[in-house]
Coordinates of C-alpha atoms and ligand atoms in Angstrom, one line a residue:
Chain N
X1 CA 10.1 16.7 0.9
X2 CA 9.3 13.7 -1.4
X3 CA 7.3 10.3 -1.5
X4 CA 9.7 7.7 -3.1
X5 CA 7.7 4.3 -3.4
X6 CA 9.7 1.4 -5.0
X7 CA 8.9 -2.0 -5.8
X8 CA 11.5 -4.5 -5.4
X9 CA 11.7 -8.4 -5.5
X10 CA 11.2 -9.9 -2.2
X11 CA 14.6 -11.8 -2.7
X12 CA 16.3 -8.4 -2.7
X13 CA 14.0 -6.7 0.3
X14 CA 15.9 -7.6 3.7
X15 CA 19.2 -6.4 2.4
X16 CA 17.8 -3.2 1.1
X17 CA 16.0 -2.1 4.5
X18 CA 19.3 -3.0 6.2
X19 CA 20.9 -0.5 3.8
X20 CA 18.2 2.0 4.0
X21 CA 18.3 2.0 8.0
X22 CA 22.4 2.5 7.8
X23 CA 21.9 5.2 5.7
X24 CA 19.4 7.0 7.9
X25 CA 16.0 6.3 5.5
X26 CA 12.7 5.9 7.3
X27 CA 10.4 3.0 5.3
X28 CA 7.2 1.6 5.5
X29 CA 6.7 -1.6 3.9
X30 CA 3.1 -2.4 2.5
X31 CA 2.3 -6.0 1.7
X32 CA 2.2 -6.3 -2.3
X33 CA 1.9 -9.1 -4.7
X34 CA 2.2 -9.0 -8.8
X35 CA 3.7 -6.6 -11.2
X36 CA 2.8 -9.2 -13.7
X37 CA 5.8 -11.0 -14.2
X38 CA 8.0 -11.0 -11.2
X39 CA 6.7 -13.6 -8.4
X40 CA 7.0 -12.1 -5.2
X41 CA 7.4 -8.5 -4.2
X42 CA 7.6 -5.6 -1.9
X43 CA 6.6 -2.0 -1.9
X44 CA 8.5 0.8 0.3
X45 CA 7.3 4.1 0.8
X46 CA 10.2 6.3 1.5
X47 CA 10.1 10.2 2.5
X48 CA 12.7 12.1 1.9
X49 CA 14.5 15.8 1.9
X50 CA 14.6 16.6 -2.0
X51 CA 18.2 16.8 -1.3
X52 CA 19.0 13.4 -0.6
X53 CA 16.7 11.8 -3.2
X54 CA 20.0 11.2 -5.2
X55 CA 21.4 9.4 -2.4
X56 CA 18.3 7.3 -2.4
X57 CA 18.5 5.8 -5.8
X58 CA 22.2 4.7 -5.3
X59 CA 21.2 2.6 -2.5
X60 CA 18.4 1.2 -4.8
X61 CA 20.6 0.5 -7.6
X62 CA 23.4 -0.7 -4.9
X63 CA 21.0 -3.3 -3.7
X64 CA 18.3 -4.3 -5.9
X65 CA 19.5 -3.6 -9.8
X66 CA 18.6 -6.2 -12.3
X67 CA 21.2 -8.5 -12.6
X68 CA 22.4 -12.0 -14.1
X69 CA 22.9 -15.1 -11.6
X70 CA 23.9 -18.5 -12.2
X71 CA 21.7 -20.8 -10.8
X72 CA 22.1 -24.9 -9.9
X73 CA 18.5 -26.3 -11.4
X74 CA 17.4 -28.5 -8.9
X75 CA 17.3 -32.6 -9.4
X76 CA 14.3 -33.3 -11.7
X77 CA 12.3 -34.9 -8.5
X78 CA 10.3 -37.4 -10.5
X79 CA 9.8 -35.2 -13.8
X80 CA 11.4 -36.2 -17.4
X81 CA 14.6 -36.9 -16.6
X82 CA 15.2 -36.0 -20.4
X83 CA 14.7 -32.5 -20.3
X84 CA 17.0 -32.2 -16.9
X85 CA 19.8 -29.8 -16.9
X86 CA 22.5 -30.7 -15.0
X87 CA 24.8 -27.2 -15.1
X88 CA 24.1 -24.1 -13.8
X89 CA 21.7 -21.8 -15.6
X90 CA 21.7 -18.1 -15.9
X91 CA 18.4 -16.5 -14.6
X92 CA 17.5 -12.3 -14.4
X93 CA 16.9 -11.7 -10.3
X94 CA 16.0 -8.1 -8.8
X95 CA 15.1 -4.9 -10.4
X96 CA 13.3 -2.2 -9.0
X97 CA 10.7 0.2 -10.2
X98 CA 10.8 3.6 -8.8
X99 CA 8.3 6.6 -8.5
X100 CA 9.7 9.8 -6.8
X101 CA 6.0 11.9 -5.8
X102 CA 5.7 15.2 -4.9
X103 CA 4.7 16.1 -1.6
X104 CA 2.3 19.4 -0.5
X105 CA 3.1 18.8 2.9
X106 CA 4.4 16.6 5.5
X107 CA 3.6 16.3 8.9
X108 CA 4.6 14.2 11.9
X109 CA 2.7 14.2 15.3
Chain L
X1 CA -8.6 17.1 -4.2
X2 CA -5.7 15.5 -2.1
X3 CA -4.5 11.8 -1.3
X4 CA -3.4 12.1 2.4
X5 CA -1.3 9.1 3.2
X6 CA -1.2 8.2 7.4
X7 CA 1.1 5.6 9.0
X8 CA -0.4 5.2 12.2
X9 CA 0.6 2.6 15.2
X10 CA -1.9 -0.2 15.0
X11 CA -3.0 0.6 18.8
X12 CA -4.5 3.6 17.4
X13 CA -5.8 2.7 14.3
X14 CA -9.5 1.4 15.2
X15 CA -10.1 4.6 17.2
X16 CA -8.4 6.5 14.2
X17 CA -10.7 4.7 11.9
X18 CA -14.1 5.2 13.8
X19 CA -13.1 9.0 14.2
X20 CA -12.6 9.6 10.5
X21 CA -16.2 7.5 9.3
X22 CA -17.6 10.3 12.2
X23 CA -15.9 12.9 10.8
X24 CA -17.1 11.6 6.9
X25 CA -13.6 10.9 5.9
X26 CA -13.3 7.8 3.4
X27 CA -10.3 5.6 4.0
X28 CA -8.9 2.8 2.8
X29 CA -6.5 0.3 4.8
X30 CA -2.9 -0.9 3.3
X31 CA -1.4 -3.7 5.2
X32 CA 2.1 -2.6 6.3
X33 CA 5.0 -3.3 8.5
X34 CA 8.0 -1.6 9.8
X35 CA 9.6 1.8 10.2
X36 CA 12.4 0.7 11.2
X37 CA 11.5 1.7 14.9
X38 CA 8.0 1.3 15.7
X39 CA 6.3 -1.9 15.5
X40 CA 3.0 -3.0 14.1
X41 CA 1.5 0.1 11.9
X42 CA -1.4 0.4 9.7
X43 CA -1.2 2.7 6.4
X44 CA -3.8 4.7 5.6
X45 CA -5.2 6.6 2.0
X46 CA -7.6 9.0 2.4
X47 CA -9.0 11.3 -0.3
X48 CA -10.1 14.7 0.6
X49 CA -11.2 18.0 -0.8
X50 CA -8.6 20.7 -0.6
X51 CA -10.1 22.9 1.8
X52 CA -10.8 19.7 4.5
X53 CA -6.9 19.2 4.9
X54 CA -6.7 20.8 7.8
X55 CA -9.9 19.4 9.2
X56 CA -8.2 15.7 8.5
X57 CA -5.0 16.7 10.3
X58 CA -7.0 17.6 13.6
X59 CA -8.3 14.1 13.4
X60 CA -5.2 12.8 12.8
X61 CA -3.9 14.6 15.6
X62 CA -6.3 14.0 18.0
X63 CA -6.3 10.5 17.7
X64 CA -2.5 9.2 17.0
X65 CA -0.2 12.0 18.6
X66 CA 2.6 10.5 20.2
X67 CA 2.0 10.9 23.7
X68 CA 3.8 9.3 27.0
X69 CA 1.7 6.5 29.1
X70 CA 2.8 4.7 32.4
X71 CA 2.3 0.9 31.8
X72 CA 3.0 -1.9 34.6
X73 CA 5.4 -4.2 33.6
X74 CA 4.0 -7.9 33.5
X75 CA 5.4 -10.2 36.1
X76 CA 8.6 -11.7 35.1
X77 CA 7.3 -15.2 34.5
X78 CA 10.0 -17.3 34.6
X79 CA 12.8 -14.1 33.8
X80 CA 15.5 -13.0 36.3
X81 CA 13.4 -11.5 39.6
X82 CA 16.5 -9.6 40.1
X83 CA 15.8 -7.4 36.8
X84 CA 12.0 -7.4 37.6
X85 CA 10.9 -3.5 37.9
X86 CA 7.8 -3.6 39.8
X87 CA 6.3 -0.1 39.1
X88 CA 4.6 1.6 36.3
X89 CA 7.2 2.8 33.6
X90 CA 6.9 5.7 31.2
X91 CA 6.6 4.4 27.3
X92 CA 6.0 6.4 24.0
X93 CA 3.2 5.4 22.2
X94 CA 1.3 6.8 18.9
X95 CA 2.3 9.1 16.7
X96 CA 1.5 9.7 13.1
X97 CA 3.4 10.6 9.9
X98 CA 1.4 12.5 7.2
X99 CA 2.3 12.9 3.6
X100 CA -0.3 15.3 1.6
X101 CA 0.0 14.6 -1.9
X102 CA -1.2 16.4 -4.6
X103 CA -3.7 14.6 -7.4
X104 CA -3.9 15.5 -10.8
X105 CA -7.5 13.5 -11.6
X106 CA -9.8 12.1 -9.3
X107 CA -12.5 9.7 -11.0
X108 CA -15.1 7.0 -9.2
X109 CA -16.9 4.6 -11.5
Chain X
X1 CA 4.4 9.5 -16.3
X2 CA 1.7 9.0 -13.9
X3 CA 1.1 7.2 -11.1
X4 CA -2.6 6.2 -11.1
X5 CA -3.9 4.3 -7.5
X6 CA -7.1 2.5 -8.1
X7 CA -9.5 0.7 -5.6
X8 CA -11.5 -2.0 -6.6
X9 CA -13.6 -4.4 -5.2
X10 CA -12.2 -7.6 -4.6
X11 CA -15.1 -9.6 -7.0
X12 CA -13.6 -7.4 -9.8
X13 CA -9.9 -7.8 -9.5
X14 CA -9.1 -10.8 -11.2
X15 CA -11.0 -9.9 -14.2
X16 CA -9.8 -6.4 -14.2
X17 CA -5.7 -7.7 -13.7
X18 CA -6.4 -9.6 -16.7
X19 CA -7.5 -6.6 -19.0
X20 CA -4.4 -4.7 -17.6
X21 CA -2.1 -7.4 -19.0
X22 CA -4.2 -7.5 -22.1
X23 CA -3.7 -3.8 -22.3
X24 CA -0.2 -3.6 -21.6
X25 CA -0.3 -1.9 -18.3
X26 CA 1.5 -3.1 -15.5
X27 CA 0.3 -2.9 -11.9
X28 CA 1.6 -3.9 -8.3
X29 CA -1.3 -5.3 -6.3
X30 CA -1.4 -4.3 -2.5
X31 CA -3.5 -5.8 0.3
X32 CA -5.8 -3.7 1.7
X33 CA -9.3 -3.6 3.2
X34 CA -11.7 -1.3 4.3
X35 CA -13.3 1.8 2.6
X36 CA -15.9 1.9 5.1
X37 CA -19.1 0.7 2.9
X38 CA -17.5 -1.9 0.8
X39 CA -16.1 -4.8 2.5
X40 CA -12.9 -6.7 0.7
X41 CA -11.4 -4.2 -1.7
X42 CA -8.0 -4.6 -3.9
X43 CA -5.9 -1.4 -4.3
X44 CA -3.3 -1.5 -7.4
X45 CA -0.9 0.9 -8.1
X46 CA -0.2 1.4 -12.1
X47 CA 2.6 3.5 -13.8
X48 CA 1.4 4.7 -17.1
X49 CA 2.9 7.2 -19.7
X50 CA 0.7 10.4 -19.5
X51 CA -1.0 10.0 -23.1
X52 CA -2.5 6.1 -22.0
X53 CA -4.1 7.9 -18.8
X54 CA -7.5 7.7 -20.7
X55 CA -6.9 4.7 -22.0
X56 CA -6.5 3.3 -18.7
X57 CA -9.2 5.1 -17.2
X58 CA -11.6 3.2 -20.2
X59 CA -10.1 -0.5 -19.2
X60 CA -11.0 0.7 -15.5
X61 CA -14.5 1.3 -16.2
X62 CA -15.1 -1.3 -19.0
X63 CA -14.2 -3.9 -15.9
X64 CA -15.1 -2.2 -12.7
X65 CA -17.7 0.2 -12.8
X66 CA -20.3 0.2 -10.2
X67 CA -23.7 -1.5 -11.4
X68 CA -26.8 -3.1 -10.3
X69 CA -27.2 -6.9 -9.9
X70 CA -29.6 -9.2 -9.1
X71 CA -28.6 -11.9 -6.5
X72 CA -30.6 -15.1 -5.0
X73 CA -30.7 -14.7 -0.9
X74 CA -29.6 -17.7 0.5
X75 CA -31.7 -20.0 2.3
X76 CA -32.0 -18.7 5.8
X77 CA -29.9 -21.3 7.4
X78 CA -31.6 -21.6 10.7
X79 CA -32.2 -17.9 10.9
X80 CA -35.8 -16.6 11.1
X81 CA -37.8 -18.3 8.4
X82 CA -40.6 -15.2 8.6
X83 CA -37.8 -12.8 7.1
X84 CA -36.5 -15.2 4.6
X85 CA -37.1 -13.4 0.9
X86 CA -37.6 -16.1 -1.8
X87 CA -36.9 -14.2 -4.5
X88 CA -33.7 -12.5 -5.9
X89 CA -32.9 -8.9 -4.6
X90 CA -31.1 -6.1 -6.3
X91 CA -27.5 -4.9 -5.0
X92 CA -25.2 -2.5 -6.0
X93 CA -21.3 -4.4 -7.1
X94 CA -18.2 -3.3 -8.5
X95 CA -17.4 0.5 -8.2
X96 CA -13.5 2.0 -8.7
X97 CA -12.0 4.8 -7.0
X98 CA -8.9 6.3 -9.1
X99 CA -6.1 8.5 -7.6
X100 CA -4.2 10.2 -11.0
X101 CA -1.1 11.5 -9.3
X102 CA 1.7 13.4 -10.9
X103 CA 5.2 11.6 -11.1
X104 CA 8.6 14.0 -10.5
X105 CA 11.1 11.4 -11.6
X106 CA 10.5 7.5 -12.5
X107 CA 13.4 5.0 -12.6
X108 CA 14.0 1.1 -13.2
X109 CA 17.1 -0.5 -12.3
Ligands
NI1 NI1 9.8 18.8 -1.1
NI2 NI1 -7.1 19.5 -5.9
NI3 NI1 4.4 12.9 -16.6

């Protein structure tokens, strides 16, 4: 048994939770904030058999991997029009931090 | 030292927290949600000496074990009267998921 | 790699988070409550290399250590004037509970 703790961005969490259910993993979601550079994250605790850890890592990678994305900036809304960039800009989204912890005993009552 | 992580249903958490205090365990309560099949749960982190783990498991079992319970359905409140079941129904309540984690070092400052 | 779980009082958490950033540690903040004797606490998960654990413990100690403090009680606000203590009283503040957990694998995606 392992306890896998995964911190993901809020933007990815719904899709990721769906994928966990589809792949028959059970997760508990903890309210979290910070990490210092990223706004809005979610922490999940997932208990899994040792022999499914690699499968779980695949699910995490497929749904949460850090990637670049083009977004259209909002109109300047009363800001400085001179600094308004009228074309899509590339930003980084997603990313997951994963800790695989050993479990000495697991019980369900 | 062990760090015991326990996920219980909200309905059991007050009674369980009282029992922990009575038995001289210290717990920190994390806001949590999900597990996918159960609504409303609470995650507790409990630090304990190795030789009290079995005692703690007893407290968990006595307060949170999954059990059947008869509940009287609410009156249909504007719903379809034909589908209203006027007798108590059996539902499952409670249950606890427990991870016992090894601790390499424990400090209090 | 270690996963260090730290429970601190809310009063110390902003100063402590600043110190973590300054010392180049990354933390995720979980919403927590209880411990039974202390109101208002914060739980932080901090991933760190094995060789920086002692440095992290120093940061915790310097920012969160339990200490005594003199506070001026508020005026009685409609309470019993006879029991009002008009001079500062000594209270305990701060304190940190620290669990250092072994990590079997660490991934970032
Ligand atoms: Ni195992
Ligand atoms: Ni131990
Ligand atoms: Ni290590």
